[in-house]
Coordinates of C-alpha atoms in Angstrom, one line a residue:
A13 CA 150.9 69.6 155.3
E14 CA 153.3 67.8 153.1
V15 CA 155.6 66.9 156.0
L16 CA 152.8 65.9 158.3
S17 CA 151.2 63.8 155.5
C18 CA 154.4 61.6 155.6
L19 CA 154.4 61.2 159.5
P20 CA 153.8 57.6 161.0
Y21 CA 151.0 57.3 163.6
L22 CA 152.3 59.0 166.8
D23 CA 152.6 58.1 170.5
D24 CA 151.3 60.6 172.9
E25 CA 154.6 62.2 173.6
E26 CA 155.1 62.9 169.8
I27 CA 151.5 64.4 169.6
A28 CA 152.4 66.7 172.4
E29 CA 155.5 67.7 170.5
L30 CA 153.8 68.4 167.3
A31 CA 150.8 70.0 169.1
G32 CA 153.4 72.6 170.4
A33 CA 155.0 73.0 167.1
T34 CA 151.8 73.9 165.5
G35 CA 150.9 76.5 168.2
D36 CA 151.5 79.3 166.0
L37 CA 148.8 78.0 163.7
E38 CA 146.0 78.6 166.1
L39 CA 143.0 80.2 164.6
P40 CA 141.9 83.3 166.9
V41 CA 138.6 84.8 166.8
D42 CA 138.4 87.8 164.7
E43 CA 138.6 90.8 166.9
T44 CA 135.8 92.4 165.2
T45 CA 133.2 89.6 166.1
S46 CA 132.9 87.4 169.0
S47 CA 131.1 83.7 169.5
E48 CA 128.1 83.1 171.4
S49 CA 128.9 81.0 174.4
L50 CA 126.6 78.5 175.8
E51 CA 124.9 79.3 178.9
N52 CA 122.4 76.8 180.4
D53 CA 122.5 75.6 183.9
S54 CA 120.2 72.6 183.5
D55 CA 120.3 71.4 180.0
E56 CA 123.2 69.6 178.2
S57 CA 124.8 71.4 175.3
W58 CA 126.3 70.2 171.8
T59 CA 128.8 71.7 169.4
I60 CA 128.7 70.5 165.7
L61 CA 131.8 71.3 163.8
I62 CA 131.5 70.9 159.9
Y63 CA 134.5 70.8 157.8
L64 CA 133.1 72.2 154.7
M65 CA 135.5 71.2 151.9
G66 CA 133.3 73.4 149.2
D67 CA 136.5 74.3 147.0
T68 CA 135.2 71.9 144.3
D69 CA 132.4 71.6 141.6
L70 CA 129.9 70.8 144.6
E71 CA 130.3 74.4 145.8
E72 CA 126.6 75.2 145.1
Y73 CA 125.3 72.3 147.2
A74 CA 127.6 73.6 150.1
L75 CA 125.7 76.9 149.9
E76 CA 122.3 75.0 150.1
D77 CA 123.6 73.2 153.0
I78 CA 124.4 76.4 154.9
L79 CA 120.8 77.6 154.1
E80 CA 119.6 74.5 155.8
M81 CA 121.9 75.0 158.8
A82 CA 120.7 78.6 159.3
A83 CA 117.0 77.2 159.2
V84 CA 117.7 75.6 162.7
P85 CA 116.3 77.7 165.4
N86 CA 118.7 79.4 167.6
S87 CA 119.5 77.7 171.0
P88 CA 122.0 78.3 173.8
N89 CA 122.3 74.4 173.8
L90 CA 123.6 74.3 170.2
N91 CA 126.6 75.9 168.4
I92 CA 127.0 75.2 164.7
V93 CA 130.4 76.1 163.4
T94 CA 131.7 75.6 160.1
F95 CA 135.3 75.9 158.3
F96 CA 134.2 77.0 154.9
D97 CA 136.6 76.8 151.8
R98 CA 135.0 78.2 148.6
S99 CA 136.1 78.1 145.1
E100 CA 137.1 80.6 142.4
S101 CA 135.5 78.5 139.5
Y102 CA 131.9 77.7 140.4
A103 CA 129.3 79.5 142.1
N104 CA 129.8 83.2 142.6
E105 CA 126.8 84.3 144.9
G106 CA 126.9 85.1 148.6
V107 CA 125.1 83.3 151.2
L108 CA 122.9 84.7 153.8
N109 CA 124.5 87.9 155.1
V110 CA 127.8 87.2 153.8
P111 CA 129.0 88.1 150.5
D112 CA 130.7 85.9 147.7
F113 CA 134.3 84.9 148.7
T114 CA 136.8 82.5 147.2
D115 CA 139.2 81.8 150.2
T116 CA 138.5 80.2 153.6
K117 CA 136.4 81.5 156.6
I118 CA 135.3 80.3 160.1
L119 CA 131.6 80.9 160.3
Q120 CA 129.1 80.5 163.2
V121 CA 125.6 79.6 162.1
T122 CA 123.3 81.7 164.3
N123 CA 119.9 83.6 164.4
G124 CA 119.3 82.7 160.8
E125 CA 122.6 84.4 159.7
L126 CA 126.4 83.7 159.5
L127 CA 128.7 85.1 162.2
V128 CA 132.2 85.4 160.8
L129 CA 134.6 84.3 163.3
N130 CA 137.8 84.6 161.3
D131 CA 138.0 86.5 158.1
N132 CA 141.9 86.6 157.7
L133 CA 142.6 82.9 156.7
G134 CA 143.3 83.3 153.1
E135 CA 143.3 80.3 151.0
K136 CA 143.6 77.3 153.3
N137 CA 144.4 73.8 152.1
L138 CA 141.5 71.5 153.5
G139 CA 143.3 68.5 152.2
S140 CA 145.9 69.1 154.9
A141 CA 146.2 67.2 158.2
E142 CA 147.5 70.6 159.7
T143 CA 144.4 72.6 158.8
F144 CA 142.0 69.8 159.8
A145 CA 143.7 69.7 163.2
E146 CA 143.6 73.4 163.4
F147 CA 139.8 73.7 163.1
I148 CA 139.3 70.8 165.5
D149 CA 141.4 72.5 168.1
Y150 CA 139.9 76.0 167.7
G151 CA 136.4 74.6 167.3
L152 CA 136.2 72.3 170.4
S153 CA 138.3 74.9 172.6
T154 CA 136.3 78.0 171.6
F155 CA 133.0 76.3 171.8
P156 CA 133.1 73.9 174.7
A157 CA 130.0 71.7 175.1
D158 CA 128.9 68.6 176.9
K159 CA 128.7 66.7 173.5
T160 CA 130.4 67.2 170.4
G161 CA 129.9 66.3 166.7
L162 CA 132.1 66.7 163.6
I163 CA 131.1 66.4 160.0
L164 CA 133.4 66.3 157.0
W165 CA 131.8 67.4 153.7
D166 CA 133.0 66.8 150.0
H167 CA 133.6 64.1 147.6
G168 CA 134.5 61.0 149.0
A169 CA 136.1 57.5 148.1
G170 CA 136.3 55.5 151.2
W171 CA 139.6 54.4 152.4
P172 CA 141.5 56.7 149.9
G173 CA 140.0 59.9 151.8
M174 CA 138.1 63.0 150.8
G175 CA 138.6 65.9 148.6
P176 CA 139.9 67.3 146.4
D177 CA 140.7 71.0 147.4
E178 CA 141.0 72.3 143.9
D179 CA 142.7 75.5 144.7
S180 CA 145.4 73.6 146.7
G181 CA 146.7 71.4 143.9
D182 CA 143.7 69.1 144.0
D183 CA 145.1 67.9 147.5
I184 CA 142.9 65.3 149.1
L185 CA 142.5 64.7 152.7
T186 CA 143.6 61.1 153.0
L187 CA 142.5 58.6 155.8
Q188 CA 145.8 58.9 157.2
E189 CA 145.7 62.6 157.5
M190 CA 142.3 62.3 158.8
V191 CA 143.8 60.3 161.8
L192 CA 146.7 62.8 162.3
G193 CA 144.4 65.8 162.2
L194 CA 142.2 64.0 164.8
Q195 CA 145.2 63.1 167.0
L196 CA 146.7 66.5 167.0
G197 CA 143.1 68.3 167.1
L198 CA 141.9 66.4 170.0
A199 CA 144.9 66.4 172.0
N200 CA 145.3 70.2 171.8
S201 CA 141.5 70.5 173.0
E202 CA 142.0 68.3 175.7
I203 CA 138.9 66.2 174.6
D204 CA 139.2 62.6 174.5
K205 CA 136.8 61.5 172.0
L206 CA 134.0 63.2 169.9
D207 CA 130.4 61.9 170.5
L208 CA 129.7 61.8 166.8
I209 CA 131.7 62.0 163.5
G210 CA 129.9 62.1 160.2
F211 CA 130.9 62.1 156.5
D212 CA 128.5 63.8 154.3
A213 CA 130.3 62.2 151.2
C214 CA 130.3 59.3 149.0
L215 CA 131.5 55.8 150.0
M216 CA 132.8 56.6 153.5
A217 CA 130.9 53.9 155.3
T218 CA 133.8 51.3 155.2
Y219 CA 135.3 49.1 157.5
E220 CA 138.7 50.8 157.1
V221 CA 137.3 54.3 157.7
A222 CA 135.4 53.0 160.8
K223 CA 138.4 51.1 162.3
K224 CA 140.6 54.2 161.9
M225 CA 137.9 56.4 163.4
A226 CA 137.2 54.3 166.4
P227 CA 139.8 55.9 168.7
F228 CA 138.4 59.2 168.1
A229 CA 134.5 59.1 168.2
N230 CA 131.8 57.0 169.8
I231 CA 129.5 56.9 166.7
M232 CA 129.9 57.4 163.1
V233 CA 127.5 58.3 160.4
A234 CA 128.3 57.6 156.7
S235 CA 127.2 56.3 153.4
Q236 CA 128.4 52.9 151.7
E237 CA 126.9 53.9 148.5
L238 CA 127.3 57.2 146.4
E239 CA 125.6 60.3 147.7
P240 CA 123.4 62.5 145.5
G241 CA 124.7 66.3 145.4
H242 CA 121.9 67.4 148.0
G243 CA 123.7 65.1 150.7
W244 CA 122.2 65.3 154.2
D245 CA 119.3 67.7 155.5
Y246 CA 121.1 69.8 158.0
E247 CA 117.7 71.0 159.3
V248 CA 117.8 67.7 161.2
L249 CA 119.9 69.5 163.8
E250 CA 116.8 71.2 165.0
V251 CA 116.3 68.0 167.2
I252 CA 119.3 69.0 169.5
T253 CA 117.4 72.5 170.1
T254 CA 114.2 70.6 171.4
N255 CA 116.1 67.8 173.1
P256 CA 119.6 69.0 174.2
S257 CA 120.5 65.7 176.0
I258 CA 119.9 63.7 172.9
E259 CA 122.4 60.9 172.7
A260 CA 124.9 60.7 169.8
S261 CA 123.3 57.5 168.7
E262 CA 119.7 59.0 168.6
L263 CA 121.0 61.8 166.8
G264 CA 122.8 59.8 164.2
T265 CA 119.4 57.9 163.7
E266 CA 117.8 61.1 163.1
I267 CA 120.2 62.3 160.5
A268 CA 119.9 59.0 158.6
N269 CA 116.1 59.2 158.8
S270 CA 116.0 63.0 157.5
Y271 CA 118.6 61.8 154.9
L272 CA 116.0 59.4 153.6
D273 CA 113.2 61.9 153.4
H274 CA 115.4 64.5 151.9
A275 CA 116.2 61.9 149.1
V276 CA 112.6 61.1 148.8
S277 CA 111.9 65.0 148.2
Y278 CA 114.5 64.9 145.5
G279 CA 113.7 61.6 143.9
T280 CA 117.1 60.1 144.5
E281 CA 116.1 57.5 147.1
I282 CA 116.4 54.2 144.9
D283 CA 120.2 53.5 145.8
I284 CA 120.9 55.5 148.9
T285 CA 122.5 54.3 152.0
L286 CA 123.3 55.8 155.4
S287 CA 124.7 53.9 158.3
V288 CA 124.8 54.7 162.1
I289 CA 127.8 52.7 163.5
D290 CA 128.9 52.1 167.0
L291 CA 132.7 52.5 166.8
N292 CA 133.0 51.2 170.4
K293 CA 132.2 47.8 169.1
I294 CA 134.5 47.7 166.2
D295 CA 136.9 45.2 168.0
I296 CA 134.1 42.7 167.6
L297 CA 133.9 43.2 163.7
D298 CA 137.8 42.9 163.8
Q299 CA 137.6 39.7 165.6
A300 CA 135.0 38.1 163.0
I301 CA 137.3 39.3 160.1
R302 CA 140.5 37.8 161.9
E303 CA 138.6 34.2 162.3
L304 CA 137.4 34.3 158.7
S305 CA 140.9 35.2 157.4
N306 CA 142.7 32.4 159.5
S307 CA 139.9 29.8 158.4
F308 CA 140.7 30.9 154.8
L309 CA 144.3 30.7 155.0
N310 CA 144.1 27.1 156.6
A311 CA 141.8 26.2 153.8
S312 CA 142.5 24.5 150.5
L313 CA 142.5 25.8 146.9
E314 CA 138.8 25.0 146.6
I315 CA 137.7 27.8 148.9
S316 CA 139.0 30.5 147.0
P317 CA 136.7 30.1 143.8
K318 CA 133.7 30.6 146.5
L319 CA 135.4 34.1 147.6
G320 CA 135.5 35.1 144.0
L321 CA 131.9 34.0 143.5
S322 CA 130.6 35.6 146.7
V323 CA 132.2 39.0 145.8
N324 CA 130.8 38.7 142.4
N325 CA 127.2 38.2 143.4
S326 CA 127.2 40.2 146.7
L327 CA 126.1 44.0 146.8
R328 CA 129.0 46.3 145.7
F329 CA 129.2 50.0 145.7
G330 CA 130.6 52.8 143.6
K331 CA 130.3 50.6 140.5
S332 CA 131.7 51.5 137.0
P333 CA 131.9 49.3 133.7
N334 CA 135.4 50.5 133.5
P335 CA 137.1 48.4 136.5
I336 CA 139.7 51.3 136.6
H337 CA 137.1 53.6 137.9
D338 CA 135.1 51.0 140.2
S339 CA 135.6 51.5 143.7
Q340 CA 136.0 47.8 144.4
M341 CA 133.9 48.0 147.6
S342 CA 131.6 45.0 148.8
D343 CA 129.1 45.0 151.4
I344 CA 130.6 43.1 154.6
G345 CA 127.4 41.2 155.6
D346 CA 126.2 40.6 152.1
F347 CA 129.3 39.1 151.3
A348 CA 129.6 37.2 154.4
A349 CA 126.1 35.6 153.8
T350 CA 126.6 34.9 150.5
L351 CA 129.9 33.3 151.1
G352 CA 128.1 31.1 153.6
L353 CA 125.7 29.9 151.1
Y354 CA 128.4 28.9 148.7
E355 CA 131.1 27.3 150.9
P356 CA 129.7 25.3 154.1
D357 CA 133.3 24.8 155.4
L358 CA 133.3 28.8 156.0
L359 CA 129.5 28.9 157.4
I360 CA 130.5 29.3 161.1
D361 CA 133.0 32.1 160.2
S362 CA 130.4 33.8 157.8
N363 CA 127.8 33.8 160.1
N364 CA 129.9 35.3 162.8
L365 CA 130.9 38.1 160.5
V366 CA 127.1 38.7 159.8
D367 CA 126.4 38.9 163.6
A368 CA 129.4 41.2 164.2
M369 CA 128.2 43.6 161.7
N370 CA 124.7 43.4 163.3
N371 CA 126.2 44.2 166.5
V372 CA 128.0 47.3 165.1
L373 CA 125.1 48.7 163.2
I374 CA 122.9 50.7 165.3
S375 CA 120.4 51.9 162.4
Q376 CA 120.5 52.6 158.7
V377 CA 118.4 53.8 155.9
T378 CA 118.5 52.1 152.1
G379 CA 116.6 52.3 149.1
P380 CA 115.3 49.7 146.9
A381 CA 118.5 49.1 145.0
T382 CA 120.4 48.8 148.4
K383 CA 118.2 46.9 150.6
S384 CA 120.5 44.2 151.2
A385 CA 123.1 46.6 152.7
T386 CA 124.2 46.0 156.1
G387 CA 126.0 49.0 157.2
L388 CA 129.6 48.9 156.2
S389 CA 131.7 47.8 152.9
I390 CA 135.1 46.6 152.6
Y391 CA 137.7 47.0 150.0
F392 CA 137.6 43.8 147.9
P393 CA 139.1 44.2 144.2
K394 CA 137.8 41.2 142.1
L395 CA 141.3 40.6 140.5
S396 CA 144.5 41.5 141.7
E397 CA 145.3 43.8 138.8
Y398 CA 142.5 46.2 140.1
A399 CA 144.0 46.4 143.6
N400 CA 145.4 49.9 144.6
E401 CA 148.8 49.5 146.1
D402 CA 148.2 52.4 148.4
Y403 CA 145.9 50.2 150.4
E404 CA 148.9 48.2 151.6
A405 CA 150.2 51.4 153.4
I406 CA 147.2 51.6 155.7
P407 CA 148.3 50.2 159.0
D408 CA 146.6 47.6 161.3
L409 CA 144.5 45.9 158.6
D410 CA 146.8 42.8 158.3
D411 CA 144.1 40.4 158.9
W412 CA 142.0 41.4 155.8
K413 CA 145.1 42.1 153.8
N414 CA 146.4 38.6 154.2
L415 CA 143.2 37.1 153.1
L416 CA 143.3 39.2 149.9
K417 CA 146.9 38.4 149.2
E418 CA 146.3 34.6 149.6
H419 CA 143.3 35.1 147.4
F420 CA 145.2 36.9 144.7
S421 CA 148.0 34.4 144.8
L422 CA 145.5 31.4 144.2
Q423 CA 144.1 33.6 141.4
E424 CA 147.4 33.6 139.7
N425 CA 148.1 29.8 140.3
I426 CA 145.1 28.2 138.8
P427 CA 146.1 25.1 136.8
D428 CA 145.6 25.3 133.3
N429 CA 142.9 22.4 133.0
K430 CA 140.9 24.4 135.7
K431 CA 140.7 27.7 133.7
A432 CA 137.6 29.0 132.1
N433 CA 137.1 27.0 128.8
I434 CA 134.3 26.7 126.3
V435 CA 134.2 23.3 124.6
T436 CA 133.5 23.8 121.0
D437 CA 135.0 20.5 119.4
T438 CA 132.3 18.2 121.0
F439 CA 129.5 20.7 121.5
E440 CA 129.0 23.2 118.7
P441 CA 127.8 26.5 120.1
S442 CA 124.4 27.4 118.8
Y443 CA 122.0 30.4 118.6
S444 CA 118.7 31.4 117.7
L445 CA 117.7 34.8 116.1
D446 CA 114.1 36.2 115.8
D447 CA 112.2 39.5 116.2
D448 CA 112.4 38.9 120.0
G449 CA 116.2 38.8 120.1
L450 CA 119.4 36.6 119.9
L451 CA 119.8 33.5 122.4
I452 CA 123.2 32.1 122.5
T453 CA 124.0 28.5 124.0
A454 CA 127.5 27.0 124.6
Q455 CA 129.0 24.3 126.8
F456 CA 131.9 24.9 129.1
D457 CA 134.2 22.1 130.4
I458 CA 132.8 20.5 133.5
A459 CA 136.0 20.3 135.0
V460 CA 136.1 24.3 135.3
E461 CA 132.7 24.4 136.8
E462 CA 133.6 25.0 140.4
N463 CA 136.0 27.9 139.5
L464 CA 133.5 30.0 137.3
T465 CA 132.2 33.1 138.8
E466 CA 130.4 34.9 135.9
S467 CA 129.0 35.0 132.5
V468 CA 128.4 38.2 130.4
I469 CA 127.0 38.6 127.0
Y470 CA 128.5 41.9 125.2
Y471 CA 126.9 43.2 122.1
G472 CA 128.2 45.7 119.6
I473 CA 128.6 47.0 116.1
P474 CA 131.4 45.3 114.0
E475 CA 133.6 47.6 111.8
D476 CA 135.2 46.8 108.3
D477 CA 138.6 46.4 109.8
G478 CA 137.7 43.8 112.2
S479 CA 137.4 45.9 115.4
I480 CA 134.1 46.0 117.3
L481 CA 132.6 48.8 119.1
F482 CA 130.7 47.3 122.2
I483 CA 127.6 49.3 123.1
G484 CA 126.3 47.1 126.3
E485 CA 126.8 44.0 128.5
E486 CA 124.4 42.1 130.7
P487 CA 124.6 38.8 132.7
G488 CA 124.4 35.5 131.1
E489 CA 123.5 32.6 133.0
I490 CA 125.9 29.6 134.0
S491 CA 124.3 26.1 135.1
N492 CA 125.2 24.4 138.0
D493 CA 123.5 21.3 137.4
G494 CA 126.5 19.5 135.7
S495 CA 125.0 20.1 132.4
G496 CA 127.9 22.5 131.5
L497 CA 125.6 25.0 129.8
V498 CA 125.9 28.6 129.6
E499 CA 123.5 31.0 127.8
G500 CA 123.0 34.7 126.9
F501 CA 120.1 36.6 125.6
Y502 CA 120.2 40.0 123.7
D503 CA 116.9 41.7 122.8
L504 CA 118.7 43.8 119.8
T505 CA 118.1 47.2 121.3
A506 CA 120.5 49.6 122.1
L507 CA 120.5 52.7 124.7
T508 CA 120.3 56.0 123.1
M509 CA 120.7 59.5 124.5
S510 CA 119.4 62.7 123.2
D511 CA 119.7 66.4 123.9
G512 CA 116.9 67.1 121.8
I513 CA 119.0 68.2 118.8
D514 CA 121.4 65.2 118.4
T515 CA 121.2 61.5 119.5
V516 CA 124.1 59.1 120.2
Y517 CA 124.3 55.6 121.5
A518 CA 125.5 54.9 124.9
Y519 CA 127.2 51.9 126.5
S520 CA 125.0 50.2 129.2
Q521 CA 126.0 47.7 131.8
I522 CA 122.5 46.2 133.0
T523 CA 121.7 44.5 136.0
T524 CA 118.2 43.5 137.2
D525 CA 116.4 43.2 140.6
E526 CA 112.6 43.0 140.1
P527 CA 110.7 45.2 139.7
Y528 CA 113.9 47.4 138.6
L529 CA 116.4 47.7 136.0
Y530 CA 119.6 49.1 137.0
L531 CA 122.1 50.8 134.2
D532 CA 125.5 52.2 135.0
I533 CA 126.6 54.1 132.0
P534 CA 130.3 55.5 131.2
L535 CA 130.3 59.0 130.0
A536 CA 132.9 61.8 129.7
Y537 CA 132.1 65.5 130.3
L538 CA 134.1 68.4 128.7
S539 CA 133.5 71.7 130.3
P540 CA 133.0 74.9 128.3
E541 CA 136.3 76.3 129.5
D542 CA 138.3 73.4 128.3
A543 CA 136.6 73.3 125.2
E544 CA 137.4 76.9 124.6
A545 CA 141.0 76.2 125.4
N546 CA 141.1 73.2 123.1
S547 CA 141.9 70.9 126.1
E548 CA 141.5 67.3 125.8
H549 CA 140.6 67.2 129.7
L550 CA 137.8 64.8 129.8
R551 CA 136.2 64.2 133.2
D552 CA 135.1 60.6 133.8
V553 CA 131.5 60.2 134.7
V554 CA 129.1 57.4 135.4
L555 CA 125.3 57.8 134.9
S556 CA 123.2 55.6 137.1
L557 CA 119.9 54.9 135.7
T558 CA 117.0 53.0 137.3
V559 CA 114.1 52.0 135.2
D560 CA 110.9 50.4 136.7
D561 CA 108.8 47.5 135.2
T562 CA 106.8 50.0 133.1
G563 CA 109.7 51.2 131.4
E564 CA 109.7 54.5 133.4
I565 CA 113.0 56.1 134.5
V566 CA 112.6 56.6 138.2
S567 CA 116.0 57.9 139.1
E568 CA 119.1 59.4 137.0
I569 CA 122.1 60.9 138.7
Y570 CA 125.4 61.6 137.0
Y571 CA 128.5 61.0 139.1
E572 CA 131.9 62.1 138.4
I573 CA 135.1 60.2 139.3
D574 CA 138.5 62.2 139.6
E575 CA 141.9 60.9 139.3
N576 CA 142.2 60.2 142.9
G577 CA 139.1 58.0 142.6
Q578 CA 136.9 60.7 144.4
W579 CA 133.2 60.3 143.6
G580 CA 130.5 63.0 143.9
E581 CA 127.5 64.1 141.9
L582 CA 128.5 66.0 138.6
T583 CA 127.8 69.5 138.4
A584 CA 127.6 70.4 134.6
N585 CA 127.6 73.8 132.7
P586 CA 124.7 73.3 130.3
E587 CA 127.2 74.6 127.6
G588 CA 129.5 71.8 128.2
L589 CA 129.4 68.5 126.4
I590 CA 128.6 64.8 127.3
F591 CA 130.4 62.1 125.2
P592 CA 129.6 58.4 125.2
I593 CA 132.4 56.1 126.3
F594 CA 132.5 52.4 124.6
S595 CA 134.4 49.3 125.1
Y596 CA 136.4 49.0 122.0
M597 CA 138.0 45.8 120.8
S598 CA 140.7 46.4 118.0
P599 CA 141.6 44.2 115.2
D600 CA 144.3 42.6 117.2
F601 CA 141.7 41.4 120.0
T602 CA 142.8 44.1 122.6
F603 CA 140.4 46.1 124.7
E604 CA 140.2 49.7 125.7
W605 CA 137.5 52.3 126.8
I606 CA 137.4 55.0 124.6
A607 CA 135.3 58.3 124.4
D608 CA 133.5 58.8 121.2
T609 CA 134.3 62.8 120.9
G610 CA 132.7 63.0 117.2
L611 CA 129.3 64.0 118.5
G612 CA 128.5 65.5 121.9
L613 CA 125.4 66.3 123.7
Y614 CA 124.8 69.7 125.6
A615 CA 125.3 68.9 129.1
N616 CA 122.0 70.3 130.5
L617 CA 121.5 67.1 132.4
S618 CA 118.0 67.7 133.3
D619 CA 116.9 67.9 129.8
L620 CA 118.7 64.8 128.4
E621 CA 116.4 61.9 127.5
Y622 CA 117.2 58.0 127.3
S623 CA 115.5 55.3 125.4
F624 CA 116.2 51.7 124.4
E625 CA 115.7 51.7 120.8
P626 CA 115.6 48.6 118.3
L627 CA 118.8 48.3 116.0
E628 CA 117.6 49.0 112.3
S629 CA 116.5 46.0 110.4
G630 CA 119.5 44.8 108.1
V631 CA 122.2 46.2 110.3
G632 CA 125.1 43.9 111.1
F633 CA 125.8 43.1 114.9
T634 CA 128.2 41.0 116.8
A635 CA 127.5 39.3 120.3
E636 CA 130.1 37.5 122.5
L637 CA 129.0 35.3 125.4
W638 CA 131.9 35.1 127.9
I639 CA 132.6 33.0 131.0
F640 CA 135.1 34.0 133.6
D641 CA 136.6 32.1 136.6
F642 CA 137.6 33.5 139.9
G643 CA 141.0 34.6 138.6
G644 CA 139.9 36.5 135.6
N645 CA 140.7 33.8 133.0
S646 CA 138.0 33.8 130.3
D647 CA 136.6 32.2 127.0
Y648 CA 133.9 33.2 124.8
V649 CA 131.9 32.5 121.8
T650 CA 130.9 34.9 119.1
V651 CA 127.8 35.5 116.8
S652 CA 127.6 38.0 113.9
D653 CA 124.7 38.3 112.1
I654 CA 122.2 40.7 110.5
V655 CA 119.1 42.1 112.5
P656 CA 115.8 40.8 111.1

């Protein structure tokens, strides 16, 4: 697998040579069992392959999904075959008629049970292109059908890939390895294209993924946003048993609609997305991106601030207050539409990009927080320092890469007199403080107005040594009427979390979109096993909270981000501990994100409670009103006072 992962993209002759070299790796049917073949002279047939990377903390959700598959009525027109890798560390119960196992098995879901097709695989690495190719070859060759679908299941990160396989060194299946696995697997099975490819994972509905999947499938189903642990509802596959001739696009739409219903039943529908993409039209999107990139490259410096403003004010996915953990993904259509509003010189290109996205999108479902989603996201780091160098290695993305490189270059070359600057000598910053809260007003240099992209008010508790422990942030307001005014308001409250025993402050990044308040809260999780071993291995977590206009919490999901940027819902042991993470400014004015491990909450997630509480009267606090330009340059004013 290590050798395969380093190979370049292959031509047909090289694929054939490699396919022959992997002949010894074919997965024969266990001699003690046999698969049920499709026998129907009149109706069409489907084979659905599910690459179930369950060797993670999501294992219990994998077992639930197997039960959903088993609820699909048996039909000679449908084969459901899964390549299931389980873990030694999490769930330890059997599933249906198969006892608990910790290695890898090939299973057919039939008659409400599991038919073990191969029980002699041992521990396979599902982060390997070779393993992926084996399953595709085996599944499609053993279960020939008129139409075929392949679903990949695990944590996801978008263009970086999916995974990890924890018992195989936390290996992930990268996007390049997916391509290689599909090249080999389809070549060996003599199938030109899958009818449908799906990703039951976070963040996989990206332009980069869709472009790479286009040679191998007609339809793609994936989510732009994070997926709750329950994922898809696999009972939806019943539609094939009642309508075997269903088209892949229709099946994709059924999957999306059932996912929405599933989320509603779990109370997780606030920020879901699921897109059904026509991969045969991806060239239309390529052309629109190429034209936008060329227009931008031919434009002047004045255009780049509008890109920064647009990416800052359009829908983004996989967000974290800590930019190191942010996925840096923007919705393509929302970004383009916003860019068209800010920059008339790019209106034609931005409209063409919106139209191209509409052409590619067959259908989608969204929640209230993601209603402006258009079907695919694209990698757009706000600043060059947040860019992942691995992105450069993905081939055939030159048009978008060139746009990003030019944008980053312009960021780094903003003239000093055009960088974010608050004027204090001619306009003294002012603030008012009463029981309702704090209002700060300042004036920026009018000469920098066109370059400004964002204002934020941060608030925290000052320490005696001059450091500040910031406990939250929310947007400020930048005027665009030539007055040069910037304002920020803080209501003197702080988010608290409680496990019924202890209560801690938590950092909250707040955005609003009536009637909802959205909070992203950075946390750390320590498992009981790591605690017993005196390990300092804290797992990074973001709590996504949604509050309605009555103050009621309508959605709460804990998402974990691993070292490879893979996202998935956190499965926590109630005996583990949750710690808050804060933005800390040291006395020398440097910033870092730190976990406060002095007091943890028991990680019984369903029992944790959240509340905004007023700061105690007489307590000192500090608030800072910042402005940022498109290059990340900043300036700020500070207020320190006592809570009335």
